[in-house]
Amino acid sequence: MKNPSAPPASFGLRESLEERFLRCRALSRALVAGLNEADAAVQSMPDASPAKWHLAHTTWFFETFLLRDQVPGYRLFDARWPFLFNSYYEAEGARLARPERGLLTRPTMAEVLAYRAHVEEALLAALPRLLERHADLVELGIQHEQQHQELLLTDIKHLFSRNPLGPAYARAPGRLATAPVGSDPLRWIAGREGLAEIGSTGEGFAFDNELPRHPSWLAPHALANRPVTNGEWAEFIADQGYATASLWLSDGWDWVGREGVAAPLYWRPHRGGGAQREGGEWEHFTLAGWQAVDLHAPVTHISFYEADAFATWAGARLPTEQEWEAAAGGADPLSGNQLDTAGAVAPRGERAGEGFGALFGNVWEWTGSAYRPWPGYRPAAGAVGEYNGKFMSGQFVLKGGSCATPRGHVRASYRNFFHPHQRWQFTGLRLARSL
Amino acid sequence: MKNPSAPPASFGLRESLEERFLRCRALSRALVAGLNEADAAVQSMPDASPAKWHLAHTTWFFETFLLRDQVPGYRLFDARWPFLFNSYYEAEGARLARPERGLLTRPTMAEVLAYRAHVEEALLAALPRLLERHADLVELGIQHEQQHQELLLTDIKHLFSRNPLGPAYARAPGRLATAPVGSDPLRWIAGREGLAEIGSTGEGFAFDNELPRHPSWLAPHALANRPVTNGEWAEFIADQGYATASLWLSDGWDWVGREGVAAPLYWRPHRGGGAQREGGEWEHFTLAGWQAVDLHAPVTHISFYEADAFATWAGARLPTEQEWEAAAGGADPLSGNQLDTAGAVAPRGERAGEGFGALFGNVWEWTGSAYRPWPGYRPAAGAVGEYNGKFMSGQFVLKGGSCATPRGHVRASYRNFFHPHQRWQFTGLRLARSL
Amino acid sequence: MKNPSAPPASFGLRESLEERFLRCRALSRALVAGLNEADAAVQSMPDASPAKWHLAHTTWFFETFLLRDQVPGYRLFDARWPFLFNSYYEAEGARLARPERGLLTRPTMAEVLAYRAHVEEALLAALPRLLERHADLVELGIQHEQQHQELLLTDIKHLFSRNPLGPAYARAPGRLATAPVGSDPLRWIAGREGLAEIGSTGEGFAFDNELPRHPSWLAPHALANRPVTNGEWAEFIADQGYATASLWLSDGWDWVGREGVAAPLYWRPHRGGGAQREGGEWEHFTLAGWQAVDLHAPVTHISFYEADAFATWAGARLPTEQEWEAAAGGADPLSGNQLDTAGAVAPRGERAGEGFGALFGNVWEWTGSAYRPWPGYRPAAGAVGEYNGKFMSGQFVLKGGSCATPRGHVRASYRNFFHPHQRWQFTGLRLARSL
Amino acid sequence: MKNPSAPPASFGLRESLEERFLRCRALSRALVAGLNEADAAVQSMPDASPAKWHLAHTTWFFETFLLRDQVPGYRLFDARWPFLFNSYYEAEGARLARPERGLLTRPTMAEVLAYRAHVEEALLAALPRLLERHADLVELGIQHEQQHQELLLTDIKHLFSRNPLGPAYARAPGRLATAPVGSDPLRWIAGREGLAEIGSTGEGFAFDNELPRHPSWLAPHALANRPVTNGEWAEFIADQGYATASLWLSDGWDWVGREGVAAPLYWRPHRGGGAQREGGEWEHFTLAGWQAVDLHAPVTHISFYEADAFATWAGARLPTEQEWEAAAGGADPLSGNQLDTAGAVAPRGERAGEGFGALFGNVWEWTGSAYRPWPGYRPAAGAVGEYNGKFMSGQFVLKGGSCATPRGHVRASYRNFFHPHQRWQFTGLRLARSL
């Protein structure tokens, strides 16, 4: 049976904007298919949003910036809802405070799905004319919804992790798909030196923060062929990594002490007991519930502070985003373990062969670069100018995408960003060295 | 059609314990009939609990203290659930932290209802033998569930009040039932002086905190014939009551400043506009949604601090609990506006005639008495000894019951207690004076 | 050499108001004689005030309510200072926030002492006329300053306890004065039953909160002959008293967990090591620095929560304030270990003989009574009406006075009050039982 | 009369290390000459330290890393003091928590000055041998003390600003020195494009964070000839700059709302009244007390968030640190308004003529660069490796030095860093533009 949200054979090539819009919207619906009304409504922490809110907010984005602003005569589905589903657009006025998104037991999921259908219908009707002048906004709406698809998965994972019953979002993928494949031995690959062109190439979609393309001078360095694995992280723990102040940034050491951090988020010692377990001493919470840690898979759910301390422990450092981007310039951003269909996605071990493995997919890789504008950066005009630029303080750049990133969403110049203490995303790291 | 949770004709007289058990359990189910899965799962503040949690916790109480402890061979419905649904019984071991009750999107409502059915069936089967030695615990379980029925209503009211859409729990009662009836003029009724017997008379059920019955000396005083009304409260506001430091206890004045309090909880200025409104300048959130304030109904959702400041403003004071109890000794605790069936209960204006009106029902009345033990008080034996005694600091006593108190639950010696800043219960006040 | 702040032979008998005023003022100066400018300026927690602030605030009280209000033509010493030295009198207008008292490195101590001299001179000049109509306010000013003398000592003790160097406020009293005297064995003494008159007898000064005198009915009970000792408290600790939830009020148990409380304030395990120490395993910080705990002396620096838990552990309870007051009616309030001259005051073991020992002095005794008004209570008129009444929520009553209470300040009807978690005062307990 | 802390004629040229050490130490003493014991002991916020603590900590640095570690047989002045005066060196073990530095009323200032004398004497005695192998550590100790001299001034300014009496640290400089000189009109000066060498040139002292020198590629840009003035800032305020969300970074907008920020730190509306004032509507707290704002002087005491918002409002941006450093390469770092002797230093208007004015001195200039390591950065070995590297997250770089920076301390490659919300340093900004 055909899965309407699965990528078609023509993926990324000849698919029309309308087809991509419909596939994107179908994937969002598929992602919540296994959730009950409460799963979709509860907010487990201020950083996370309820699944239902993601469904409505992404719809509000299309309704506001396309239907309301660009389609004469469009009437809002419900005039009270923009207050509920505006995220952070100051130009759009007052809105529900972020930590209160979980209070919205109404509207119900059925009402939100009706909202989605209403907006989709109106947008499809208006699409021919919109494509003439506002194709960029349609594209932005799709890209925006893709970002929220990833958040929806990481947010529901967080919610379920806080439930002592440890419910599963979906069954684990079948045996063949998940049989541990081992991991490549760590190898260093020399990076580009001297002048490199950084930023969007101009082919295809790019966010405003990827522009303008500009030269940057790279010092001699090498990057690891693959991300750090769970097995390597277990060594870091065993070597008292979390108890050794000299490995940590000052803010990181404060965070470790304040939060009592001693392992990646979602890890806990095995409750299984005496028998030898394949995941060693650790198990972790996944979208398929509690599972033994696969020592060959990339470590994930670590903060920037942890990534930095690990790199120091390993006698290395994090790559800069320019180093990472220069290395990834030739890799296929459609490759790797990325999100295609709803399910219990998770990072997994991969064998790469000669070159870089897993640059795209599996885990977002923390870089050592603070998230700041490229030289000559200009925010987009209008309210969507708040999309990226106003977050350019206090955060670090991550590259490459994860197992929860919709395939087709990322590229080498893509700049993801989170605060250095945050770790509920599928975050990992790749080591670098100065030469 | 018969409503299984409605009180029978034989109410409070010849009803058997089994009948009361079944009626109580049916009322809990009826109270959640209009809620969706999310309404029943979300926790709007640490003081409140989700409706589903109330359903499960009251069942855990029966399962633990009767089935597990007193029925040989009983097997727990689910061995993981006591951790989820123990409220505060230290003797019962570790438990989910109170502010995390809202994370339990699983078990689902259907699973909790199955839990309820399972426990009811087991209890009914064991009831004949239990009644021989543990009728007091069955009774305690019913009284306990009645308390949670009131909390369920006040908690869901709080949740809905935080939703910008202001959803209604139920439709407002029909016209006849709610037509404002005016309010009696305030009259002072002299109270008992000298020695009075205080505490449970020993007839019928009483909590341990109502014991032992003991003499107390009452100074000359008078009590108001009825609670303070919304209309009187509106005068207090208009007279700058919330902005006049000299009216307030020091802790209360700090609380007003810190929280920005300027009216009872759930009040807001009318958004209606210019036309003359029957409720004056105010509307308030009710279980039937936003409504005009009925100036003749008793004020409710006020803190002890507000009650005390109002009394000072009025040149009066709050009654002591002994004064209140002595006055109520002859009144019928089954009378008044109390909870009979699920619906949008609310305090309403009542005419009393000569004596005290509305001592029972409508609103819990703050007294000026800190909640401390009666002379010679002893907590009940076992884990249920944690029921009352350990809360005897930092709280004040309230008397009389409210519109959300299941009819039959209260009596003159009943001691309810809350912290002086709390006001999400149906709390009000009656004035007193020293003579 | 004559010590101007020491009590004269005529103490409490024929001393004139002027003599008492001068002696009180001299004692305040003596209390700060050993402090440097910084000791007198730093605030170690919001509950405490700097010594210099106490000196100035008590002077502000005389200046405001006597000189400014009652002496025509008086000009303020510095018009900017009332803002600095008003404590909590809302009627006196805006004032420095309490936690900012420690920011006042200026005015200097010399300037504050000049303020004191200025106000004393003006007051003495006006005293003859003031005594005709406002002797009560002069008396209140003296009583007020006496209260701050006790606070000054407990606040400086707290400050020095937070200094890792553990500086001493004064040398420990000489050997003879402090040689441990043992403690009486615990005996129970039956208390008064039935009607007792409670509140000020009307002889001598009383605060408004001691009025009116009124009857109260006492249930059968007994009181311990002496306060609980450090040795008994060490047994409580050894018996896991701080780790046994069932002994504690719910708020107390939360407080123990949140603050990590495991012994009285200022106690720590001996750092001495292996040798047998006279104070057992504990030492504590005193006004003479770190000292071995005297097992025979009354325990002090405990919260109400600790006092209540200890009493539960001992199979007893705290006395009510009425029980305590009835017992103390015949005792001499000028007796016992109270403050006469500046020095390293501390509770000490006392032998009592037959009756009650140490009802006055040594340690304030927590009662089980919440601090609420007596029947018919009326606050004093004017700004001084804020003195007591507005604090009548959230606190518990203590009786009897301590080693830091200026002799002559307390009496049986005296009502001291603190929040249940506070313990930087010289607080202790005496056990009671219902019969 | 000779001022021993004033720079000699040979300043920065032929002065020996010993001479510089002595001059540095003398300046520290001079800086506290006008403070009383309390001024020097109180801590007005966790970010600030008491003056006495600065005196002792800088001495601890010399004692620890030179005398204790490198001078055989040296005995600590007091073995308990390293716990008190270690700032943040994890390798040096446990230490007093930062917010508790203000509790140290003992040791007294006299004791701390004796500590200083003791350490100076021991160091001078050992200096000949130390210079052979550890001249870098002596130099580091001097540089370290210079940084604390600036902090001492900004910390005491903060303390005095919180005192409602607004005491002055020192008298304002005489008329000639402070007569407003006007300010240059804003002009744009094109910056270096393409490859620039960034980082320490290797001449003279440099901190580890200035290394290694490395190439960086600069995009076309221009810098303003001078910093933003108070007059320009007053326009920003008048144009609703603090109330316009679209000008602000998201974190900055949150900060403005949370803290109620509406002007630079230390600004308040003039209390003078109706008469026309030279400073416009504003006055501000200075080391000479409250003064009218000089509209021609550079604005100071602004956060990064404010600097960024102002730049956005002005249609410009902040310079990167590389742009700033490239521009300053030819300027004299000994020039400008920097700290020579103790006094009420303050930024002042300067006329520059053709080129860049005031690159050094007056105010630290916020750059748009997050504080991160240069390519190939390595922390110094040993405990002093904690000096800079561990703070490389969450902070932004400032360049150029201020009126409170000891002359001779800064250079073009110098990297100062603070959190984006901090503004109690003498911080300002210079505009930049991409071309």
PDB file of N, CA, C and O in Angstrom, chain A residues 254-298:
ATOM      1  N   ASP A 254      29.853  24.224  35.637  1.00  0.00           N
ATOM      2  CA  ASP A 254      28.737  24.686  36.482  1.00  0.00           C
ATOM      3  C   ASP A 254      27.466  23.903  36.160  1.00  0.00           C
ATOM      4  O   ASP A 254      26.726  23.496  37.058  1.00  0.00           O
ATOM      5  N   TRP A 255      27.226  23.712  34.875  1.00  0.00           N
ATOM      6  CA  TRP A 255      26.024  22.996  34.430  1.00  0.00           C
ATOM      7  C   TRP A 255      26.037  21.553  34.908  1.00  0.00           C
ATOM      8  O   TRP A 255      25.020  21.037  35.401  1.00  0.00           O
ATOM      9  N   VAL A 256      27.165  20.905  34.791  1.00  0.00           N
ATOM     10  CA  VAL A 256      27.286  19.520  35.255  1.00  0.00           C
ATOM     11  C   VAL A 256      26.965  19.428  36.741  1.00  0.00           C
ATOM     12  O   VAL A 256      26.225  18.548  37.190  1.00  0.00           O
ATOM     13  N   GLY A 257      27.502  20.371  37.520  1.00  0.00           N
ATOM     14  CA  GLY A 257      27.273  20.334  38.956  1.00  0.00           C
ATOM     15  C   GLY A 257      25.840  20.673  39.323  1.00  0.00           C
ATOM     16  O   GLY A 257      25.219  20.024  40.159  1.00  0.00           O
ATOM     17  N   ARG A 258      25.308  21.688  38.648  1.00  0.00           N
ATOM     18  CA  ARG A 258      23.958  22.150  38.971  1.00  0.00           C
ATOM     19  C   ARG A 258      22.908  21.106  38.608  1.00  0.00           C
ATOM     20  O   ARG A 258      21.958  20.887  39.347  1.00  0.00           O
ATOM     21  N   GLU A 259      23.096  20.465  37.453  1.00  0.00           N
ATOM     22  CA  GLU A 259      22.092  19.523  36.964  1.00  0.00           C
ATOM     23  C   GLU A 259      22.408  18.079  37.343  1.00  0.00           C
ATOM     24  O   GLU A 259      21.611  17.179  37.061  1.00  0.00           O
ATOM     25  N   GLY A 260      23.574  17.864  37.932  1.00  0.00           N
ATOM     26  CA  GLY A 260      23.945  16.490  38.279  1.00  0.00           C
ATOM     27  C   GLY A 260      24.115  15.592  37.065  1.00  0.00           C
ATOM     28  O   GLY A 260      23.714  14.430  37.079  1.00  0.00           O
ATOM     29  N   VAL A 261      24.699  16.129  36.008  1.00  0.00           N
ATOM     30  CA  VAL A 261      24.836  15.379  34.764  1.00  0.00           C
ATOM     31  C   VAL A 261      25.982  14.364  34.874  1.00  0.00           C
ATOM     32  O   VAL A 261      27.064  14.705  35.356  1.00  0.00           O
ATOM     33  N   ALA A 262      25.735  13.133  34.461  1.00  0.00           N
ATOM     34  CA  ALA A 262      26.766  12.100  34.546  1.00  0.00           C
ATOM     35  C   ALA A 262      26.762  11.165  33.347  1.00  0.00           C
ATOM     36  O   ALA A 262      27.504  10.175  33.320  1.00  0.00           O
ATOM     37  N   ALA A 263      25.949  11.455  32.357  1.00  0.00           N
ATOM     38  CA  ALA A 263      25.841  10.614  31.156  1.00  0.00           C
ATOM     39  C   ALA A 263      24.987  11.391  30.163  1.00  0.00           C
ATOM     40  O   ALA A 263      24.347  12.389  30.528  1.00  0.00           O
ATOM     41  N   PRO A 264      24.948  10.955  28.905  1.00  0.00           N
ATOM     42  CA  PRO A 264      24.054  11.619  27.956  1.00  0.00           C
ATOM     43  C   PRO A 264      22.602  11.561  28.436  1.00  0.00           C
ATOM     44  O   PRO A 264      22.226  10.681  29.219  1.00  0.00           O
ATOM     45  N   LEU A 265      21.816  12.510  27.959  1.00  0.00           N
ATOM     46  CA  LEU A 265      20.391  12.488  28.263  1.00  0.00           C
ATOM     47  C   LEU A 265      19.825  11.133  27.818  1.00  0.00           C
ATOM     48  O   LEU A 265      20.213  10.604  26.779  1.00  0.00           O
ATOM     49  N   TYR A 266      18.924  10.607  28.612  1.00  0.00           N
ATOM     50  CA  TYR A 266      18.214   9.357  28.306  1.00  0.00           C
ATOM     51  C   TYR A 266      19.028   8.102  28.630  1.00  0.00           C
ATOM     52  O   TYR A 266      18.516   7.003  28.443  1.00  0.00           O
ATOM     53  N   TRP A 267      20.279   8.243  29.063  1.00  0.00           N
ATOM     54  CA  TRP A 267      21.027   7.053  29.485  1.00  0.00           C
ATOM     55  C   TRP A 267      20.741   6.752  30.945  1.00  0.00           C
ATOM     56  O   TRP A 267      20.566   7.639  31.760  1.00  0.00           O
ATOM     57  N   ARG A 268      20.718   5.451  31.270  1.00  0.00           N
ATOM     58  CA  ARG A 268      20.712   5.040  32.675  1.00  0.00           C
ATOM     59  C   ARG A 268      21.423   3.700  32.773  1.00  0.00           C
ATOM     60  O   ARG A 268      21.481   2.942  31.789  1.00  0.00           O
ATOM     61  N   PRO A 269      21.948   3.376  33.947  1.00  0.00           N
ATOM     62  CA  PRO A 269      22.601   2.071  34.083  1.00  0.00           C
ATOM     63  C   PRO A 269      21.583   0.969  33.818  1.00  0.00           C
ATOM     64  O   PRO A 269      20.403   1.106  34.151  1.00  0.00           O
ATOM     65  N   HIS A 270      22.046  -0.079  33.235  1.00  0.00           N
ATOM     66  CA  HIS A 270      21.183  -1.219  32.958  1.00  0.00           C
ATOM     67  C   HIS A 270      20.489  -1.697  34.209  1.00  0.00           C
ATOM     68  O   HIS A 270      21.096  -1.841  35.249  1.00  0.00           O
ATOM     69  N   ARG A 271      19.200  -1.932  34.112  1.00  0.00           N
ATOM     70  CA  ARG A 271      18.486  -2.527  35.239  1.00  0.00           C
ATOM     71  C   ARG A 271      18.412  -4.042  35.079  1.00  0.00           C
ATOM     72  O   ARG A 271      17.825  -4.737  35.888  1.00  0.00           O
ATOM     73  N   GLY A 272      18.976  -4.513  33.986  1.00  0.00           N
ATOM     74  CA  GLY A 272      18.886  -5.939  33.689  1.00  0.00           C
ATOM     75  C   GLY A 272      19.571  -6.792  34.731  1.00  0.00           C
ATOM     76  O   GLY A 272      19.098  -7.860  35.090  1.00  0.00           O
ATOM     77  N   GLY A 273      20.711  -6.376  35.207  1.00  0.00           N
ATOM     78  CA  GLY A 273      21.388  -7.151  36.239  1.00  0.00           C
ATOM     79  C   GLY A 273      22.637  -7.829  35.739  1.00  0.00           C
ATOM     80  O   GLY A 273      23.328  -7.304  34.854  1.00  0.00           O
ATOM     81  N   GLY A 274      22.943  -8.994  36.278  1.00  0.00           N
ATOM     82  CA  GLY A 274      24.260  -9.605  36.167  1.00  0.00           C
ATOM     83  C   GLY A 274      24.685 -10.047  34.779  1.00  0.00           C
ATOM     84  O   GLY A 274      25.861  -9.955  34.433  1.00  0.00           O
ATOM     85  N   ALA A 275      23.765 -10.508  33.979  1.00  0.00           N
ATOM     86  CA  ALA A 275      24.155 -11.106  32.694  1.00  0.00           C
ATOM     87  C   ALA A 275      24.884 -10.087  31.815  1.00  0.00           C
ATOM     88  O   ALA A 275      24.628  -8.892  31.866  1.00  0.00           O
ATOM     89  N   GLN A 276      25.797 -10.601  31.024  1.00  0.00           N
ATOM     90  CA  GLN A 276      26.520  -9.746  30.084  1.00  0.00           C
ATOM     91  C   GLN A 276      25.532  -9.186  29.066  1.00  0.00           C
ATOM     92  O   GLN A 276      24.751  -9.910  28.468  1.00  0.00           O
ATOM     93  N   ARG A 277      25.516  -7.866  28.888  1.00  0.00           N
ATOM     94  CA  ARG A 277      24.577  -7.255  27.950  1.00  0.00           C
ATOM     95  C   ARG A 277      25.350  -6.712  26.765  1.00  0.00           C
ATOM     96  O   ARG A 277      26.454  -6.189  26.914  1.00  0.00           O
ATOM     97  N   GLU A 278      24.733  -6.722  25.613  1.00  0.00           N
ATOM     98  CA  GLU A 278      25.451  -6.263  24.425  1.00  0.00           C
ATOM     99  C   GLU A 278      25.731  -4.764  24.464  1.00  0.00           C
ATOM    100  O   GLU A 278      26.701  -4.295  23.908  1.00  0.00           O
ATOM    101  N   GLY A 279      24.905  -3.999  25.158  1.00  0.00           N
ATOM    102  CA  GLY A 279      25.123  -2.558  25.218  1.00  0.00           C
ATOM    103  C   GLY A 279      26.013  -2.145  26.368  1.00  0.00           C
ATOM    104  O   GLY A 279      26.057  -0.969  26.703  1.00  0.00           O
ATOM    105  N   GLY A 280      26.692  -3.094  26.978  1.00  0.00           N
ATOM    106  CA  GLY A 280      27.541  -2.731  28.101  1.00  0.00           C
ATOM    107  C   GLY A 280      26.695  -2.424  29.309  1.00  0.00           C
ATOM    108  O   GLY A 280      25.662  -3.065  29.544  1.00  0.00           O
ATOM    109  N   GLU A 281      27.109  -1.422  30.066  1.00  0.00           N
ATOM    110  CA  GLU A 281      26.438  -1.148  31.338  1.00  0.00           C
ATOM    111  C   GLU A 281      25.250  -0.222  31.170  1.00  0.00           C
ATOM    112  O   GLU A 281      24.611   0.134  32.151  1.00  0.00           O
ATOM    113  N   TRP A 282      24.970   0.216  29.976  1.00  0.00           N
ATOM    114  CA  TRP A 282      24.001   1.294  29.800  1.00  0.00           C
ATOM    115  C   TRP A 282      22.814   0.882  28.955  1.00  0.00           C
ATOM    116  O   TRP A 282      22.925   0.111  28.015  1.00  0.00           O
ATOM    117  N   GLU A 283      21.658   1.457  29.284  1.00  0.00           N
ATOM    118  CA  GLU A 283      20.527   1.434  28.366  1.00  0.00           C
ATOM    119  C   GLU A 283      20.061   2.872  28.193  1.00  0.00           C
ATOM    120  O   GLU A 283      20.442   3.751  28.957  1.00  0.00           O
ATOM    121  N   HIS A 284      19.283   3.093  27.153  1.00  0.00           N
ATOM    122  CA  HIS A 284      18.818   4.469  26.924  1.00  0.00           C
ATOM    123  C   HIS A 284      17.395   4.469  26.380  1.00  0.00           C
ATOM    124  O   HIS A 284      16.929   3.491  25.808  1.00  0.00           O
ATOM    125  N   PHE A 285      16.737   5.600  26.610  1.00  0.00           N
ATOM    126  CA  PHE A 285      15.366   5.707  26.151  1.00  0.00           C
ATOM    127  C   PHE A 285      15.358   6.114  24.679  1.00  0.00           C
ATOM    128  O   PHE A 285      16.062   7.057  24.287  1.00  0.00           O
ATOM    129  N   THR A 286      14.581   5.401  23.902  1.00  0.00           N
ATOM    130  CA  THR A 286      14.479   5.684  22.465  1.00  0.00           C
ATOM    131  C   THR A 286      13.006   5.818  22.094  1.00  0.00           C
ATOM    132  O   THR A 286      12.126   5.605  22.933  1.00  0.00           O
ATOM    133  N   LEU A 287      12.760   6.177  20.858  1.00  0.00           N
ATOM    134  CA  LEU A 287      11.375   6.268  20.405  1.00  0.00           C
ATOM    135  C   LEU A 287      10.696   4.901  20.413  1.00  0.00           C
ATOM    136  O   LEU A 287       9.471   4.806  20.306  1.00  0.00           O
ATOM    137  N   ALA A 288      11.487   3.842  20.571  1.00  0.00           N
ATOM    138  CA  ALA A 288      10.917   2.496  20.718  1.00  0.00           C
ATOM    139  C   ALA A 288      10.954   2.052  22.180  1.00  0.00           C
ATOM    140  O   ALA A 288      10.842   0.861  22.473  1.00  0.00           O
ATOM    141  N   GLY A 289      11.119   2.988  23.108  1.00  0.00           N
ATOM    142  CA  GLY A 289      11.178   2.643  24.530  1.00  0.00           C
ATOM    143  C   GLY A 289      12.611   2.405  24.990  1.00  0.00           C
ATOM    144  O   GLY A 289      13.567   2.804  24.314  1.00  0.00           O
ATOM    145  N   TRP A 290      12.761   1.808  26.150  1.00  0.00           N
ATOM    146  CA  TRP A 290      14.097   1.571  26.697  1.00  0.00           C
ATOM    147  C   TRP A 290      14.793   0.452  25.934  1.00  0.00           C
ATOM    148  O   TRP A 290      14.215  -0.615  25.732  1.00  0.00           O
ATOM    149  N   GLN A 291      16.033   0.706  25.529  1.00  0.00           N
ATOM    150  CA  GLN A 291      16.805  -0.232  24.717  1.00  0.00           C
ATOM    151  C   GLN A 291      18.244  -0.263  25.212  1.00  0.00           C
ATOM    152  O   GLN A 291      18.740   0.724  25.766  1.00  0.00           O
ATOM    153  N   ALA A 292      18.906  -1.396  24.977  1.00  0.00           N
ATOM    154  CA  ALA A 292      20.340  -1.438  25.254  1.00  0.00           C
ATOM    155  C   ALA A 292      21.050  -0.454  24.329  1.00  0.00           C
ATOM    156  O   ALA A 292      20.657  -0.275  23.167  1.00  0.00           O
ATOM    157  N   VAL A 293      22.073   0.194  24.827  1.00  0.00           N
ATOM    158  CA  VAL A 293      22.861   1.115  24.019  1.00  0.00           C
ATOM    159  C   VAL A 293      23.704   0.325  23.016  1.00  0.00           C
ATOM    160  O   VAL A 293      24.381  -0.636  23.392  1.00  0.00           O
ATOM    161  N   ASP A 294      23.627   0.718  21.751  1.00  0.00           N
ATOM    162  CA  ASP A 294      24.456   0.104  20.702  1.00  0.00           C
ATOM    163  C   ASP A 294      25.803   0.817  20.688  1.00  0.00           C
ATOM    164  O   ASP A 294      25.898   1.979  20.298  1.00  0.00           O
ATOM    165  N   LEU A 295      26.842   0.131  21.117  1.00  0.00           N
ATOM    166  CA  LEU A 295      28.142   0.792  21.292  1.00  0.00           C
ATOM    167  C   LEU A 295      28.742   1.284  19.975  1.00  0.00           C
ATOM    168  O   LEU A 295      29.645   2.128  19.977  1.00  0.00           O
ATOM    169  N   HIS A 296      28.245   0.773  18.855  1.00  0.00           N
ATOM    170  CA  HIS A 296      28.794   1.187  17.561  1.00  0.00           C
ATOM    171  C   HIS A 296      28.056   2.370  16.953  1.00  0.00           C
ATOM    172  O   HIS A 296      28.526   2.964  15.983  1.00  0.00           O
ATOM    173  N   ALA A 297      26.910   2.695  17.497  1.00  0.00           N
ATOM    174  CA  ALA A 297      26.142   3.822  16.939  1.00  0.00           C
ATOM    175  C   ALA A 297      26.723   5.147  17.437  1.00  0.00           C
ATOM    176  O   ALA A 297      27.371   5.199  18.484  1.00  0.00           O
ATOM    177  N   PRO A 298      26.498   6.212  16.703  1.00  0.00           N
ATOM    178  CA  PRO A 298      26.984   7.520  17.154  1.00  0.00           C
ATOM    179  C   PRO A 298      26.304   7.907  18.467  1.00  0.00           C
ATOM    180  O   PRO A 298      25.105   7.666  18.640  1.00  0.00           O
TER     181      PRO A 298
END
